[in-house]
Amino acid sequence: MKKISIAIDGPAAAGKSTIAKMVAKNLNYTYIDTGAMYRCVAYYAMKNHIDFEDETGIGELLKNMDIQMLPDGTVHLNHEDVTTYIRENEVSMGASIVSKYAAVRTFLVDKQRQMAQGGGVILDGRDIGTVVLKDAELKIYQIASIECRAMRRHKENIERGLDSDLEAIKAEIAQRDEQDMNRAISPLKKADDAVEIDTSDMSLDEVVAHVMDLVAQRV
Ligand code: DC
């Protein structure tokens, strides 16, 4: 069967990575979490005491960053496993800030395109269908209401035994969306040829089945 490229974009905490991982497993495709790469830049800035708003400082850091996305799903930065560290709240907000810089985007988009060469890949992020893989055979724009996204994140936190404040989560998600949709370079938006899926009232299995149908129409 033909191996296609799949782009999944959408706002923060819309469940893109969960769906992308499940579809990748079904199809035996490679899943690439591009948000994790922006998170690595923010994490590295924190480690080096560089302010997220310091564009020049962040640009300098890129020269010393080696990001590896391993097939087992772990993320390594300069040979250190940073998979769990890059999920911290401060890193989420930092990633949304540093992702507005041209140097950061060029650096990571080049890497993402290299990784996606040859097809059989699913990438999720904000600019996959509009910039990174403009020619992807299948583009999905995955959305859900803010209430729904915040509630899912809140439940996940509680299941993990973490402190969680629903209103704070809602505010953080809204702020990131606002930043990601309004930056000058490659803002989050639905590609003209993307299929929009509102997952607010859908189960995971329903979303996956829908995506698998869309894949079947294209291979
Ligand atoms: O998908 P995520 O929540 O892990 O992404 C973290 C931040 O990284 C997000 O708020 C904006 C940025 N990002 C981006 O600008 N472009 C991408 N393709 C992926 C993420």
Coordinates of C-alpha atoms and ligand atoms in Angstrom, one line a residue:
M1 CA 0.0 0.0 0.0
K2 CA 1.2 3.5 -0.8
K3 CA 2.8 5.3 2.2
I4 CA 1.4 8.8 2.5
S5 CA 2.2 11.8 4.7
I6 CA -0.3 12.9 7.3
A7 CA -0.4 16.4 8.9
I8 CA -2.4 17.0 12.0
D9 CA -2.7 20.6 13.2
G10 CA -4.8 22.3 15.8
P11 CA -4.9 24.3 19.0
A12 CA -3.2 23.3 22.3
A13 CA -4.4 20.2 24.2
A14 CA -6.8 19.1 21.4
G15 CA -5.6 15.5 21.7
K16 CA -3.6 15.6 18.4
S17 CA -0.7 13.5 19.8
T18 CA -2.9 10.8 21.2
I19 CA -4.7 10.4 17.9
A20 CA -1.5 10.7 15.9
K21 CA 0.1 7.9 18.0
M22 CA -2.9 5.6 17.6
V23 CA -3.1 6.1 13.9
A24 CA 0.7 5.7 13.4
K25 CA 0.5 2.4 15.3
N26 CA -2.4 1.1 13.1
L27 CA -0.6 2.0 9.9
N28 CA 2.9 1.2 11.1
Y29 CA 4.0 4.8 10.3
T30 CA 6.5 7.0 12.1
Y31 CA 5.0 9.6 14.5
I32 CA 6.8 12.9 14.8
D33 CA 5.8 15.2 17.7
T34 CA 6.9 18.6 16.4
G35 CA 5.7 20.4 19.6
A36 CA 8.3 18.4 21.5
M37 CA 11.0 20.0 19.4
Y38 CA 9.8 23.6 20.3
R39 CA 9.6 22.4 23.9
C40 CA 13.3 21.3 23.7
V41 CA 14.3 24.9 22.7
A42 CA 12.3 26.4 25.7
Y43 CA 13.8 23.8 28.1
Y44 CA 17.3 24.5 26.9
A45 CA 16.7 28.2 27.3
M46 CA 15.6 27.7 30.9
K47 CA 18.6 25.5 31.6
N48 CA 20.9 28.2 30.3
H49 CA 19.1 31.1 32.0
I50 CA 18.1 32.7 28.7
D51 CA 14.8 34.7 28.9
F52 CA 12.2 33.4 26.4
E53 CA 11.8 36.9 25.1
D54 CA 15.6 37.2 24.3
E55 CA 15.4 36.4 20.6
T56 CA 19.2 36.8 20.0
G57 CA 20.1 34.7 23.0
I58 CA 17.6 31.9 21.9
G59 CA 19.1 32.1 18.4
E60 CA 22.6 31.5 19.8
L61 CA 21.4 28.5 21.7
L62 CA 20.3 26.7 18.6
K63 CA 24.0 26.2 17.5
N64 CA 24.5 23.9 20.5
M65 CA 21.3 21.9 20.3
D66 CA 21.2 18.4 19.1
I67 CA 17.6 17.1 19.2
Q68 CA 16.9 13.4 18.6
M69 CA 13.4 12.0 18.4
L70 CA 13.9 8.2 19.0
P71 CA 11.7 5.5 17.6
D72 CA 10.6 4.5 21.2
G73 CA 9.0 8.0 21.5
T74 CA 11.6 9.5 23.9
V75 CA 13.1 12.9 23.2
H76 CA 16.8 13.4 23.6
L77 CA 18.5 16.8 23.8
N78 CA 22.3 16.6 23.6
H79 CA 22.1 13.0 24.5
E80 CA 20.0 13.6 27.6
D81 CA 16.6 12.1 27.9
V82 CA 14.3 15.1 28.4
T83 CA 11.0 13.4 27.6
T84 CA 9.3 14.2 30.9
Y85 CA 11.0 17.5 31.7
I86 CA 9.6 19.1 28.5
R87 CA 6.0 18.5 29.7
E88 CA 6.3 21.0 32.5
N89 CA 3.9 24.0 32.4
E90 CA 6.7 26.5 32.2
V91 CA 8.1 24.7 29.2
S92 CA 4.7 24.7 27.5
M93 CA 4.4 28.5 27.8
G94 CA 8.1 28.9 26.8
A95 CA 7.6 26.8 23.7
S96 CA 4.7 29.0 22.6
I97 CA 6.9 32.1 23.0
V98 CA 10.2 30.9 21.4
S99 CA 8.2 29.4 18.5
K100 CA 7.6 32.9 17.2
Y101 CA 11.2 33.4 16.2
A102 CA 12.2 33.0 12.6
A103 CA 15.6 31.3 13.5
V104 CA 13.9 28.7 15.7
R105 CA 11.2 27.9 13.1
T106 CA 13.8 27.6 10.2
F107 CA 16.0 25.3 12.4
L108 CA 13.2 23.0 13.4
V109 CA 11.2 23.0 10.1
D110 CA 14.3 21.9 8.2
K111 CA 14.8 19.1 10.7
Q112 CA 11.1 18.1 10.5
R113 CA 11.2 17.9 6.7
Q114 CA 14.3 15.7 6.7
M115 CA 12.7 13.4 9.2
A116 CA 9.5 13.2 7.1
Q117 CA 11.3 12.3 3.8
G118 CA 10.0 9.3 2.1
G119 CA 6.5 9.4 3.6
G120 CA 4.9 6.9 6.0
V121 CA 4.8 9.6 8.6
I122 CA 2.4 11.5 10.8
L123 CA 3.4 14.9 12.1
D124 CA 1.4 16.9 14.5
G125 CA 1.9 20.6 15.4
R126 CA 0.6 24.0 14.3
D127 CA 2.1 24.6 10.8
I128 CA 2.4 21.1 9.4
G129 CA -0.3 21.3 6.7
T130 CA 0.4 25.0 6.0
V131 CA 4.2 25.1 5.9
V132 CA 6.2 21.9 6.9
L133 CA 4.4 19.4 4.6
K134 CA 2.4 21.6 2.3
D135 CA 2.0 18.5 -0.1
A136 CA 0.8 16.1 2.6
E137 CA -1.8 13.7 1.1
L138 CA -4.0 14.0 4.2
K139 CA -4.3 17.1 6.4
I140 CA -6.4 17.2 9.5
Y141 CA -7.3 20.2 11.6
Q142 CA -8.3 18.8 15.0
I143 CA -10.2 21.0 17.3
A144 CA -12.3 20.8 20.5
S145 CA -14.0 23.3 22.7
I146 CA -11.8 25.0 25.3
E147 CA -13.9 23.5 28.1
C148 CA -13.4 20.1 26.7
R149 CA -9.7 20.5 26.2
A150 CA -9.1 21.9 29.7
M151 CA -11.3 19.2 31.3
R152 CA -9.3 16.4 29.5
R153 CA -6.0 17.9 30.7
H154 CA -7.4 18.3 34.2
K155 CA -8.5 14.6 34.4
E156 CA -5.1 13.5 33.1
N157 CA -3.4 15.5 35.8
I158 CA -5.6 14.0 38.5
E159 CA -5.0 10.5 37.1
R160 CA -1.3 11.1 37.4
G161 CA -1.7 12.2 41.0
L162 CA -0.7 15.8 40.1
D163 CA -2.2 19.0 41.6
S164 CA -4.6 20.5 39.1
D165 CA -6.6 23.7 38.8
L166 CA -9.2 23.6 36.0
E167 CA -9.5 27.4 35.6
A168 CA -5.7 27.8 35.5
I169 CA -5.5 25.2 32.8
K170 CA -8.2 26.9 30.8
A171 CA -6.4 30.3 31.1
E172 CA -3.0 28.7 30.0
I173 CA -4.5 27.0 27.0
A174 CA -6.4 30.2 25.9
Q175 CA -3.2 32.2 26.2
R176 CA -1.1 29.7 24.2
D177 CA -3.8 29.6 21.5
E178 CA -3.9 33.3 21.3
Q179 CA -0.1 33.4 20.9
D180 CA 0.1 30.5 18.4
M181 CA -2.7 31.9 16.2
N182 CA -1.5 35.5 16.1
R183 CA 2.3 35.3 15.7
A184 CA 3.7 36.8 12.4
I185 CA 5.4 33.7 11.1
S186 CA 3.5 30.5 10.4
P187 CA 0.6 31.1 12.8
L188 CA -1.7 28.2 13.6
K189 CA -4.5 28.1 11.0
K190 CA -6.5 25.5 9.1
A191 CA -4.9 24.7 5.7
D192 CA -7.4 25.3 2.9
D193 CA -7.3 21.6 2.0
A194 CA -7.5 20.3 5.6
V195 CA -10.4 18.2 7.0
E196 CA -11.6 19.7 10.2
I197 CA -12.6 17.3 13.0
D198 CA -14.3 18.7 16.1
T199 CA -13.5 16.0 18.7
S200 CA -15.5 17.7 21.6
D201 CA -18.3 15.0 21.5
M202 CA -16.3 12.1 20.0
S203 CA -14.5 9.2 21.7
L204 CA -10.9 8.5 20.9
D205 CA -11.9 5.4 19.0
E206 CA -14.4 7.4 16.9
V207 CA -11.8 10.0 16.0
V208 CA -9.3 7.3 15.1
A209 CA -11.9 5.4 12.9
H210 CA -12.7 8.7 11.1
V211 CA -9.0 9.4 10.4
M212 CA -8.5 5.8 9.2
D213 CA -11.4 6.3 6.8
L214 CA -9.8 9.4 5.4
V215 CA -6.5 7.5 5.0
A216 CA -8.2 4.7 3.2
Q217 CA -9.6 7.2 0.7
R218 CA -6.1 8.4 -0.1
V219 CA -3.8 5.3 -0.3
Ligands
DC1 O1 2.0 20.7 20.5 P1 2.6 21.3 21.8 O2 1.6 21.8 22.8 O3 3.6 20.4 22.4 O4 3.5 22.6 21.3 C1 4.1 23.5 22.2 C2 4.2 24.8 21.5 O5 5.1 24.8 20.4 C3 2.9 25.4 21.0 O6 2.2 26.2 21.9 C4 3.4 26.3 19.8 C5 4.7 25.6 19.4 N1 4.6 24.8 18.1 C6 4.7 25.5 16.9 O7 4.8 26.7 16.9 N2 4.7 24.7 15.8 C7 4.5 23.4 15.8 N3 4.5 22.7 14.6 C8 4.4 22.7 17.0 C9 4.4 23.4 18.2

